[in-house]
Amino acid sequence: DPIELVAQLFSNPVFTGHIEMDPYRLSSASQPNECIYSEYMSADVAWEYQTQLPQGHTQAGIILASDKTPLPSGNTDMYPVLLSLANIEAGVRMKASSHAFPLLAYLPTVTFKNVTSKQQSVLKACLFHFCMGLILKPLQAAEQDGVPMSDSHGNVHIVHTPLVAYIADYPEQQLVACVASSQSPITTASFLDFGDGVHYPYRVRELTLAAIEEVANLPHAALGSNSDGRLDLFCNAYQEQGLNGVDEPFWKKWHGMDPSNFLVHDALHGSHLMVFDHFCKWLPNIMTASELDRRIQAVQPRVGDRHWPNGISSLKRVNGRDCRELEKILIAVINGAVSDGVM
């Protein structure tokens, strides 16, 4: 029961003094008109949501995370869903010893038989949203009505549960946002538009739900009577709208929750590996691979930091730790060899 998990985190004495109940706004003494954002409760979205709640009620911002992980043996996958609270201070929440991301559920990993590859992907996406809808239904109800929960001091609060963050890698963000693999989960841009420097409109929930409804309302006569043919035509119709075929997103009945707001990348793929996958591919084209390697090799070895005696241009695979070590020196290494615009 997700409500029990939220209540457990909300009342856990480990988080006493590290869990925030009320939104606030911070500013510096030198620039009082500029806000300082740090924790979730300092964000505008938390402040705006609180103004919609009845007097005396509070919010427990829900953070979800999921990632399909292949097991080392058995040729099977594990698909865990984790839950945490945005009210818990980030520094405490991210410590492994805090156990602030308890397991919420395991999603099924199945392969449908006697279907095409296109139908397979649509059915798997629909199964994901169906299961998430079942799992998260109590939180959707609590977001509307509120549920009583006690904090670590024994004080009872009426708590509402908005979904404020869903941590996922890029393919899973597309799955959650119900968009095709060629579309951005956050904006209306497609893969043909990536990198053109244009800021496209956000893919707000109303836009996605309207596109789903348009396909769902197609006249049945136009789809034929053959069941396989009808499914293929529906798949094609969804694809033309830039959708992945899901007709009932799990966030649809979660009042006001918008994928373009709550989707966030995971730190490994969205931050650290991005350095190697993108920056380290661009730089050899800008300053030549030999010059980049020469500068990295010239960095003085230091205890506690990785040294790169052979440079990085020949690397094929790296892990998150390698990327973090590279991040420490990359800006200093390329300084003077690239333009100010690149810097």
Tab-separated table of C-alpha atoms in Angstrom:
chain	number	residue	atom	x	y	z
A	1	ASP	CA	0.000	0.000	0.000
A	2	PRO	CA	1.699	3.273	-1.065
A	3	ILE	CA	-0.142	5.188	1.676
A	4	GLU	CA	1.548	3.012	4.293
A	5	LEU	CA	4.943	3.720	2.742
A	6	VAL	CA	4.286	7.467	2.752
A	7	ALA	CA	3.088	7.323	6.368
A	8	GLN	CA	6.181	5.358	7.352
A	9	LEU	CA	8.498	7.931	5.770
A	10	PHE	CA	6.449	10.823	7.161
A	11	SER	CA	6.711	9.549	10.735
A	12	ASN	CA	10.210	8.046	10.610
A	13	PRO	CA	12.259	9.451	13.537
A	14	VAL	CA	15.399	9.221	11.370
A	15	PHE	CA	14.100	12.240	9.444
A	16	THR	CA	13.249	14.340	12.500
A	17	GLY	CA	14.475	17.851	11.794
A	18	HIS	CA	15.062	16.970	8.142
A	19	ILE	CA	11.500	16.866	6.819
A	20	GLU	CA	9.712	20.081	5.871
A	21	MET	CA	5.967	20.567	6.360
A	22	ASP	CA	5.369	24.070	4.981
A	23	PRO	CA	6.437	25.817	1.759
A	24	TYR	CA	8.710	28.822	2.108
A	25	ARG	CA	10.558	31.355	-0.016
A	26	LEU	CA	14.204	32.281	0.387
A	27	SER	CA	16.103	35.348	-0.776
A	28	SER	CA	19.496	36.849	-0.053
A	29	ALA	CA	20.016	40.054	1.898
A	30	SER	CA	21.841	41.646	-1.040
A	31	GLN	CA	19.147	40.700	-3.600
A	32	PRO	CA	15.831	40.445	-1.730
A	33	ASN	CA	13.778	40.328	-4.944
A	34	GLU	CA	15.483	37.183	-6.248
A	35	CYS	CA	14.385	33.784	-4.939
A	36	ILE	CA	16.853	31.107	-3.877
A	37	TYR	CA	15.690	27.585	-4.709
A	38	SER	CA	17.045	24.560	-2.875
A	39	GLU	CA	14.612	21.997	-1.454
A	40	TYR	CA	11.215	21.113	-2.920
A	41	MET	CA	9.369	23.213	-0.346
A	42	SER	CA	11.255	26.307	-1.525
A	43	ALA	CA	9.960	25.862	-5.095
A	44	ASP	CA	7.140	27.906	-6.585
A	45	VAL	CA	5.195	24.741	-7.417
A	46	ALA	CA	5.069	23.739	-3.734
A	47	TRP	CA	3.903	27.233	-2.742
A	48	GLU	CA	1.232	27.317	-5.447
A	49	TYR	CA	-0.031	23.837	-4.580
A	50	GLN	CA	-0.266	24.728	-0.886
A	51	THR	CA	-2.514	27.709	-1.660
A	52	GLN	CA	-5.061	25.287	-3.153
A	53	LEU	CA	-5.291	23.167	0.017
A	54	PRO	CA	-7.752	23.732	2.876
A	55	GLN	CA	-6.488	25.599	5.914
A	56	GLY	CA	-4.361	23.343	8.121
A	57	HIS	CA	-3.646	20.708	5.459
A	58	THR	CA	-0.153	19.963	4.169
A	59	GLN	CA	1.470	18.102	1.285
A	60	ALA	CA	3.783	15.130	0.935
A	61	GLY	CA	5.422	15.479	-2.465
A	62	ILE	CA	5.710	12.024	-4.028
A	63	ILE	CA	8.919	10.996	-5.798
A	64	LEU	CA	8.765	7.825	-7.900
A	65	ALA	CA	11.641	6.026	-9.574
A	66	SER	CA	11.703	2.945	-11.771
A	67	ASP	CA	14.219	1.186	-13.985
A	68	LYS	CA	14.102	-2.178	-15.713
A	69	THR	CA	17.281	-4.004	-14.699
A	70	PRO	CA	18.576	-7.244	-16.280
A	71	LEU	CA	19.462	-9.927	-13.747
A	72	PRO	CA	22.958	-11.464	-14.014
A	73	SER	CA	21.509	-14.947	-14.507
A	74	GLY	CA	18.294	-16.472	-15.784
A	75	ASN	CA	17.849	-14.210	-18.823
A	76	THR	CA	15.175	-12.220	-16.979
A	77	ASP	CA	14.618	-8.614	-15.964
A	78	MET	CA	13.675	-7.027	-12.653
A	79	TYR	CA	11.420	-3.969	-12.751
A	80	PRO	CA	11.311	-2.262	-9.327
A	81	VAL	CA	9.368	0.902	-8.503
A	82	LEU	CA	10.676	3.002	-5.610
A	83	LEU	CA	8.973	5.784	-3.654
A	84	SER	CA	10.234	8.698	-1.592
A	85	LEU	CA	9.115	12.090	-0.275
A	86	ALA	CA	10.269	15.437	-1.628
A	87	ASN	CA	9.698	16.912	1.855
A	88	ILE	CA	12.818	15.110	3.103
A	89	GLU	CA	15.944	17.222	2.685
A	90	ALA	CA	17.826	16.119	-0.423
A	91	GLY	CA	21.128	15.611	1.375
A	92	VAL	CA	19.479	13.202	3.806
A	93	ARG	CA	17.194	11.572	1.242
A	94	MET	CA	20.057	10.610	-1.071
A	95	LYS	CA	22.118	8.868	1.621
A	96	ALA	CA	21.889	5.101	1.213
A	97	SER	CA	21.910	4.706	4.995
A	98	SER	CA	18.695	6.749	5.268
A	99	HIS	CA	16.672	4.132	3.337
A	100	ALA	CA	14.517	6.965	2.021
A	101	PHE	CA	13.615	5.117	-1.204
A	102	PRO	CA	11.701	2.011	-0.059
A	103	LEU	CA	10.477	-0.521	-2.608
A	104	LEU	CA	6.892	0.124	-3.678
A	105	ALA	CA	6.327	-2.690	-6.187
A	106	TYR	CA	7.785	-4.970	-8.813
A	107	LEU	CA	6.255	-4.521	-12.254
A	108	PRO	CA	5.745	-7.585	-14.483
A	109	THR	CA	8.214	-8.142	-17.320
A	110	VAL	CA	6.439	-10.162	-19.990
A	111	THR	CA	6.619	-10.954	-23.685
A	112	PHE	CA	3.323	-11.281	-25.536
A	113	LYS	CA	3.009	-14.163	-27.982
A	114	ASN	CA	1.691	-14.170	-31.537
A	115	VAL	CA	1.898	-10.403	-32.000
A	116	THR	CA	4.008	-8.159	-34.220
A	117	SER	CA	6.903	-6.125	-32.835
A	118	LYS	CA	4.824	-2.940	-33.084
A	119	GLN	CA	1.939	-4.558	-31.205
A	120	GLN	CA	4.418	-5.924	-28.646
A	121	SER	CA	5.668	-2.450	-27.720
A	122	VAL	CA	2.125	-1.054	-27.508
A	123	LEU	CA	0.912	-3.901	-25.287
A	124	LYS	CA	3.918	-3.589	-22.970
A	125	ALA	CA	3.347	0.159	-22.643
A	126	CYS	CA	-0.335	-0.391	-21.859
A	127	LEU	CA	0.571	-3.043	-19.266
A	128	PHE	CA	3.002	-0.633	-17.581
A	129	HIS	CA	0.382	2.094	-17.242
A	130	PHE	CA	-2.330	-0.355	-16.153
A	131	CYS	CA	-0.128	-1.742	-13.367
A	132	MET	CA	1.041	1.698	-12.259
A	133	GLY	CA	-2.572	2.851	-12.182
A	134	LEU	CA	-3.486	-0.008	-9.831
A	135	ILE	CA	-0.473	0.563	-7.592
A	136	LEU	CA	-0.858	4.333	-7.336
A	137	LYS	CA	-4.648	4.556	-7.071
A	138	PRO	CA	-4.575	5.184	-3.277
A	139	LEU	CA	-2.162	8.097	-3.779
A	140	GLN	CA	-4.414	9.601	-6.434
A	141	ALA	CA	-7.332	9.519	-4.001
A	142	ALA	CA	-5.196	10.943	-1.186
A	143	GLU	CA	-4.092	13.813	-3.411
A	144	GLN	CA	-7.734	14.872	-3.748
A	145	ASP	CA	-9.086	14.225	-0.255
A	146	GLY	CA	-6.041	14.076	2.018
A	147	VAL	CA	-5.294	11.389	4.599
A	148	PRO	CA	-4.397	11.757	8.298
A	149	MET	CA	-0.761	10.950	9.112
A	150	SER	CA	1.312	11.487	12.216
A	151	ASP	CA	4.796	12.961	12.116
A	152	SER	CA	7.749	11.770	14.196
A	153	HIS	CA	6.527	13.890	17.142
A	154	GLY	CA	3.062	12.315	17.111
A	155	ASN	CA	1.305	15.354	15.626
A	156	VAL	CA	-1.441	14.413	13.162
A	157	HIS	CA	-1.574	16.178	9.776
A	158	ILE	CA	-4.031	15.945	6.890
A	159	VAL	CA	-1.664	15.122	4.040
A	160	HIS	CA	-2.185	15.427	0.281
A	161	THR	CA	0.050	13.488	-2.100
A	162	PRO	CA	0.890	15.268	-5.398
A	163	LEU	CA	3.317	13.570	-7.780
A	164	VAL	CA	6.221	16.018	-7.999
A	165	ALA	CA	9.004	13.919	-9.553
A	166	TYR	CA	9.420	10.721	-11.533
A	167	ILE	CA	13.075	9.714	-11.887
A	168	ALA	CA	13.722	7.675	-15.027
A	169	ASP	CA	16.124	7.284	-17.921
A	170	TYR	CA	15.164	8.684	-21.310
A	171	PRO	CA	13.312	5.645	-22.791
A	172	GLU	CA	11.296	5.296	-19.608
A	173	GLN	CA	10.460	9.000	-19.611
A	174	GLN	CA	8.968	8.459	-23.068
A	175	LEU	CA	7.021	5.480	-21.709
A	176	VAL	CA	5.629	7.512	-18.802
A	177	ALA	CA	4.775	10.476	-21.055
A	178	CYS	CA	2.990	8.125	-23.525
A	179	VAL	CA	5.027	9.346	-26.496
A	180	ALA	CA	6.722	7.435	-29.298
A	181	SER	CA	10.479	6.823	-29.283
A	182	SER	CA	10.939	9.584	-31.872
A	183	GLN	CA	9.383	12.262	-29.644
A	184	SER	CA	10.590	14.356	-26.743
A	185	PRO	CA	8.774	13.469	-23.492
A	186	ILE	CA	8.978	17.077	-22.290
A	187	THR	CA	8.312	19.210	-25.384
A	188	THR	CA	6.507	18.852	-28.701
A	189	ALA	CA	9.812	18.423	-30.578
A	190	SER	CA	10.513	15.246	-32.542
A	191	PHE	CA	13.919	13.714	-33.250
A	192	LEU	CA	14.080	15.729	-36.479
A	193	ASP	CA	13.978	18.909	-34.387
A	194	PHE	CA	16.588	17.952	-31.782
A	195	GLY	CA	19.566	20.276	-31.790
A	196	ASP	CA	18.079	23.037	-33.927
A	197	GLY	CA	18.196	25.612	-31.116
A	198	VAL	CA	14.432	26.234	-31.022
A	199	HIS	CA	12.579	26.133	-27.695
A	200	TYR	CA	9.478	24.108	-28.513
A	201	PRO	CA	6.263	24.313	-26.447
A	202	TYR	CA	5.956	21.968	-23.492
A	203	ARG	CA	4.022	18.753	-24.044
A	204	VAL	CA	1.439	19.513	-21.372
A	205	ARG	CA	-0.980	16.833	-20.186
A	206	GLU	CA	-3.943	18.431	-21.948
A	207	LEU	CA	-2.143	18.124	-25.286
A	208	THR	CA	-1.333	14.445	-24.792
A	209	LEU	CA	-4.795	13.535	-23.491
A	210	ALA	CA	-6.470	15.366	-26.388
A	211	ALA	CA	-4.346	13.422	-28.905
A	212	ILE	CA	-5.204	10.123	-27.184
A	213	GLU	CA	-8.897	10.980	-27.215
A	214	GLU	CA	-8.746	11.888	-30.899
A	215	VAL	CA	-7.421	8.433	-31.775
A	216	ALA	CA	-9.831	6.684	-29.402
A	217	ASN	CA	-12.777	8.408	-31.106
A	218	LEU	CA	-11.901	7.214	-34.605
A	219	PRO	CA	-14.987	5.709	-36.298
A	220	HIS	CA	-15.012	1.911	-35.957
A	221	ALA	CA	-16.084	1.458	-39.575
A	222	ALA	CA	-12.839	3.028	-40.734
A	223	LEU	CA	-10.822	0.441	-38.809
A	224	GLY	CA	-12.382	-2.670	-40.317
A	225	SER	CA	-13.638	-5.809	-38.593
A	226	ASN	CA	-10.422	-7.878	-38.421
A	227	SER	CA	-9.077	-7.657	-34.852
A	228	ASP	CA	-5.383	-7.805	-35.837
A	229	GLY	CA	-5.940	-5.263	-38.568
A	230	ARG	CA	-7.816	-2.963	-36.173
A	231	LEU	CA	-4.956	-3.113	-33.673
A	232	ASP	CA	-2.405	-2.273	-36.366
A	233	LEU	CA	-4.513	0.643	-37.569
A	234	PHE	CA	-4.839	1.934	-34.013
A	235	CYS	CA	-1.051	1.604	-33.581
A	236	ASN	CA	-0.490	3.566	-36.786
A	237	ALA	CA	-2.994	6.227	-35.739
A	238	TYR	CA	-1.257	6.665	-32.377
A	239	GLN	CA	2.135	6.808	-34.096
A	240	GLU	CA	0.949	9.573	-36.406
A	241	GLN	CA	0.086	11.580	-33.290
A	242	GLY	CA	3.546	10.906	-31.815
A	243	LEU	CA	2.098	8.572	-29.149
A	244	ASN	CA	3.103	5.096	-27.975
A	245	GLY	CA	-0.392	3.567	-28.019
A	246	VAL	CA	-1.403	3.935	-24.350
A	247	ASP	CA	-5.052	4.965	-24.046
A	248	GLU	CA	-5.219	5.293	-20.237
A	249	PRO	CA	-2.108	6.933	-18.696
A	250	PHE	CA	-1.674	6.237	-14.987
A	251	TRP	CA	-1.343	9.977	-14.319
A	252	LYS	CA	-4.604	10.857	-16.095
A	253	LYS	CA	-6.703	10.717	-12.907
A	254	TRP	CA	-3.969	12.215	-10.733
A	255	HIS	CA	-5.386	15.713	-10.584
A	256	GLY	CA	-3.236	18.249	-12.420
A	257	MET	CA	-0.137	16.048	-12.555
A	258	ASP	CA	1.779	16.801	-15.760
A	259	PRO	CA	4.661	14.698	-17.181
A	260	SER	CA	6.295	17.823	-18.591
A	261	ASN	CA	6.639	18.995	-14.968
A	262	PHE	CA	7.306	15.851	-12.940
A	263	LEU	CA	9.657	13.920	-15.265
A	264	VAL	CA	13.313	14.233	-14.253
A	265	HIS	CA	16.334	12.346	-15.538
A	266	ASP	CA	18.421	10.077	-13.362
A	267	ALA	CA	21.831	11.465	-12.420
A	268	LEU	CA	23.821	8.656	-14.072
A	269	HIS	CA	22.371	8.912	-17.584
A	270	GLY	CA	21.189	12.515	-17.560
A	271	SER	CA	24.251	14.139	-16.000
A	272	HIS	CA	27.380	12.000	-15.713
A	273	LEU	CA	27.182	9.806	-18.828
A	274	MET	CA	26.069	12.837	-20.822
A	275	VAL	CA	29.608	14.202	-20.432
A	276	PHE	CA	31.105	11.186	-22.193
A	277	ASP	CA	28.281	10.479	-24.640
A	278	HIS	CA	28.052	14.059	-25.893
A	279	PHE	CA	30.762	16.462	-24.714
A	280	CYS	CA	33.611	14.027	-25.310
A	281	LYS	CA	32.264	13.331	-28.800
A	282	TRP	CA	31.984	17.021	-29.691
A	283	LEU	CA	35.359	18.182	-28.390
A	284	PRO	CA	37.593	16.113	-30.769
A	285	ASN	CA	35.734	17.711	-33.671
A	286	ILE	CA	36.315	21.178	-32.231
A	287	MET	CA	39.928	20.943	-31.022
A	288	THR	CA	41.154	17.587	-32.531
A	289	ALA	CA	41.422	14.347	-30.578
A	290	SER	CA	45.220	14.521	-30.306
A	291	GLU	CA	45.129	17.984	-28.712
A	292	LEU	CA	42.423	16.915	-26.254
A	293	ASP	CA	44.431	13.830	-25.267
A	294	ARG	CA	47.657	15.844	-24.950
A	295	ARG	CA	46.053	18.288	-22.544
A	296	ILE	CA	44.456	15.549	-20.431
A	297	GLN	CA	47.733	13.597	-20.266
A	298	ALA	CA	49.524	16.751	-19.114
A	299	VAL	CA	47.365	17.128	-15.988
A	300	GLN	CA	49.530	16.599	-12.914
A	301	PRO	CA	48.658	13.285	-11.157
A	302	ARG	CA	47.144	13.837	-7.712
A	303	VAL	CA	46.261	11.465	-4.905
A	304	GLY	CA	42.513	10.842	-4.883
A	305	ASP	CA	41.929	11.880	-8.505
A	306	ARG	CA	42.160	9.658	-11.551
A	307	HIS	CA	44.966	10.265	-14.025
A	308	TRP	CA	44.450	9.612	-17.733
A	309	PRO	CA	47.921	8.665	-19.104
A	310	ASN	CA	46.515	7.595	-22.487
A	311	GLY	CA	43.930	10.352	-22.900
A	312	ILE	CA	40.253	9.644	-23.508
A	313	SER	CA	39.743	9.574	-27.276
A	314	SER	CA	40.263	5.798	-27.449
A	315	LEU	CA	37.786	4.982	-24.666
A	316	LYS	CA	34.785	2.944	-25.774
A	317	ARG	CA	32.896	2.454	-22.519
A	318	VAL	CA	32.964	4.263	-19.198
A	319	ASN	CA	31.005	4.086	-15.963
A	320	GLY	CA	29.569	6.809	-13.788
A	321	ARG	CA	32.696	7.062	-11.632
A	322	ASP	CA	34.890	7.593	-14.706
A	323	CYS	CA	32.624	10.404	-15.858
A	324	ARG	CA	32.692	12.081	-12.457
A	325	GLU	CA	36.498	12.016	-12.480
A	326	LEU	CA	36.515	13.489	-15.984
A	327	GLU	CA	34.113	16.256	-14.950
A	328	LYS	CA	36.671	17.508	-12.409
A	329	ILE	CA	39.219	18.476	-15.073
A	330	LEU	CA	37.386	18.864	-18.371
A	331	ILE	CA	36.624	22.601	-18.187
A	332	ALA	CA	40.187	23.467	-17.158
A	333	VAL	CA	41.641	21.194	-19.841
A	334	ILE	CA	39.781	22.730	-22.782
A	335	ASN	CA	40.197	26.341	-21.635
A	336	GLY	CA	42.020	28.307	-24.322
A	337	ALA	CA	41.526	25.655	-26.997
A	338	VAL	CA	37.857	26.359	-27.674
A	339	SER	CA	35.826	29.519	-28.137
A	340	ASP	CA	34.007	31.318	-25.341
A	341	GLY	CA	30.737	30.109	-26.842
A	342	VAL	CA	31.786	26.476	-26.399
A	343	MET	CA	32.914	27.168	-22.834
